[in-house]
């Protein structure tokens, strides 16, 4: 008998995580993740979905091997339910994050019943189930006016088991598309059972592997050939099998796998995360992982910054060699004691490249000068004719080479170097990037500076996938530094921006 629902206990949310792509998570699911105290996730939930969770939440990923004994799986399931009940009764907001949709082969009803029996309120948030994702992204319809007026979902786990519940005769006669979940390992048995019970061996069949991920692949054939076709293609699971007259080669409808960078993976090697560049890579079909190898914390009270700005006069200049320098400089124009921007009237603002110039926009400033070649040397050469007898402020970090200051001083300028941030190099590659590299699955590294290139080369040395890795460098100077460090440079950005790096990779892959 169920206990009365205790409305003082936080609701446990059974959230469908969708098929893998974070863009296919529902808005409600994202809201609940953002305020969860505890997230209990299935093993197949994608890292991009997990990244949407409350940073302070406890994350537990549930894992079990397909070969685990049923008794072990049931024990794990019972322990998970017991924990959900205990955590909710302790006042924590629990999200049970389930791959696909909780109600389609997800044991959602079983978990909801157990929670309700304990008096714990439950909310079920639907998700995009794998069959819907596989159909939409492969271009193979589940229903079609000319071919299939019905669709049925079947678990492939039952195929060939002593106590299977599948009515094969009914399935063979079904007038529509049959969709089998979790059936990759039993593909031969499923096909043989359908044929044995009356389905024509020539009936179209398709398997969509790893739907809604950059690794998605589709293999089409017939019921008689599909198992051999998938083996020949070394198609991995998890996979969805579609059987019926609508399950034919999708042609131009298969848009997901026709994207220019589909199936590739790329590391964005920068000072910090690069969400805009990562999104562009994902939109083109690639898996994108951030590899922030350089923390750049602001210096709390930059020695001499306010005095150096106050000393500037019309005709003087500020040289920005990074967006971090802009950020550190910009603190003077924040808060209740901020400086008036008019103090910079007549001062030349010189930026090393477009990304640094763009960083001025939040300060409502515009760069006056930028060299054609994006380097400190080129910036110094561009400024040199204008700064003899003038002051030049250079907001930078203690680790920056003195090249710019030396060249401008030689040109007759009075250079004031002020440290506004620090560089703290990483000591290891992030786990996701290291795993891709070690598995030989990392195709590209997009590298934004020579220091980052050297650091990446050092941290990736000895990795099994290093030999096949291609590098896209943000400029020729960075390319030279990467080559000197032993990396294979396959592309150089025409414009020294992250967009330029993404364009360089796209052009190299589609040439």
Steps between C-alpha positions, in 0.01 A plus 500: 500500500629847410576751771324836489697747292704726727482844338777628729745271323660639182371349177729248333523579128532215251645692207542372148846609387426438134728311263832672572502848344447762771299707253229232509451520878170665592496841661331355808772238529771766480326709769483207741864407438609858567359494853555134595687400817558143378505366143480123449578446132494200270834406346387597148410860590730727301760726666347811341174425681678436829678834460163677537463383860540725801879528551448438872294184445631156589534300178463122497520312170344157512699236311455132430632274229261333252628165628417572866287225654129588535533466878778758510300740283197465727711559809644816345151616402362442850794684655444794266130520590582481870744785465248719313250448781753571775642811331155647434391435858818679611384808311721481191374575149564181306508469120503148361643560153405223260615452140229566243153502657434359850186318388644316197714206614633723776338339807350838577167358614675255736703778660197730524292226665773432758535870584127552529469189718747666738296821504747694284344728234611439142518707182566333164657718230477341154808481277569445132517123474772334292259381229377852432856636493624218277215557257526878481878516479552208262217610270322162526133564587316293757172563319433588138170547317608260226681240709423493871188608686611360834811458713583269790786508749656170610781420742781309335619366836229232500602350164616141541441485876322202653220716644472755220168682475521592131221375275711446187205394283314822581814702437563334164143586395508853646387757236761767564849570633643278771757673722731288716687662789821358647524232234849535352640190669192293406459630146535161335248343736247779442528475121480119503192504725317746274577296189411174675157639587412616152669836425651520151881487513502789250323736741708820539689538827731768639715536810584842646796486736567761771215722387527877560875489562791599275567125459152421362511257207222338300514167317217396266422158358231234525391280786705220342822704470489762774698305762784426257487857367544642852783259579678597179469867595620426857192684622504536880213526745287644636289476188142513379370247244218610269317239291232571241440636154573857622848400624682555171813698414417861601694676224501877542280476811797373701616847591669424834767275354550726197628796703853601395679403823282205598690227679799720585615614843685821580671644806486874556834580663462843656547693818142412598179349361394616154122445489436685171767308309388172657143565392611571142693172491203306638265661251731377223484148642818473707547405862659798673690488830645799679866467602567803721872477564554842649311654787518880484380641833491874542754656733290644782673839521727562198795702617511836320204451264297801616806724506605389151154578358490837675837589343379439143456801273366542146746338260603232750395138445380181671623172349277197557657164416215281630135514600617421856696825496184684392303331779756592766524857373121532490466471878584871522167574332287278725335557837416810699854646475537435130699734277330715236562367149565858388838465671604306190419781260765518228677183622572244228358156578710236324397132494696196387204353309123485449421292810684746722329792326161335554573480874493883509131507403357450854699808603345693209847548353619442144851407389682768299777276370560130433779342294436280199702224664373406843810498723661717766787572262265621227307712750822666615604569141158653423516728805868598473459788247243670726645479851842668501503718814160362607382277781377148424308304765519120461253307724633144501618214725834429671558202267480700175823534302643856493508516118234770463650723769852459364402596145293800603772623736747472214261715294515774763188428702470503879341158567316430826443128547225426755406146604122461512467121487708186548552182300464168683581212262309172528690192614290245308254479214131492600376142542261506202764631260763258632262207454425598139870544425604172661228317306621649172166681457620861520531634145582870547649734757419869445781695667479870585858587598856377484517450878183294488640296212817423694301411809265274303795327333662435837182371666406276205846350453488122499127477428401226256296738286757779472643382165168533315403832658474805273551853629331820387706801609358849545792668318823421320702584813292256702536241224879533518496455878279191466730347237802569718320315781453194279134547403365444148352829375241430231324839485563866586219748560467778245372723781646469850172429677322190622260538208804504274624177657163328448495622140851362445397154623184504287695600191766234560238226543289598199782583256 
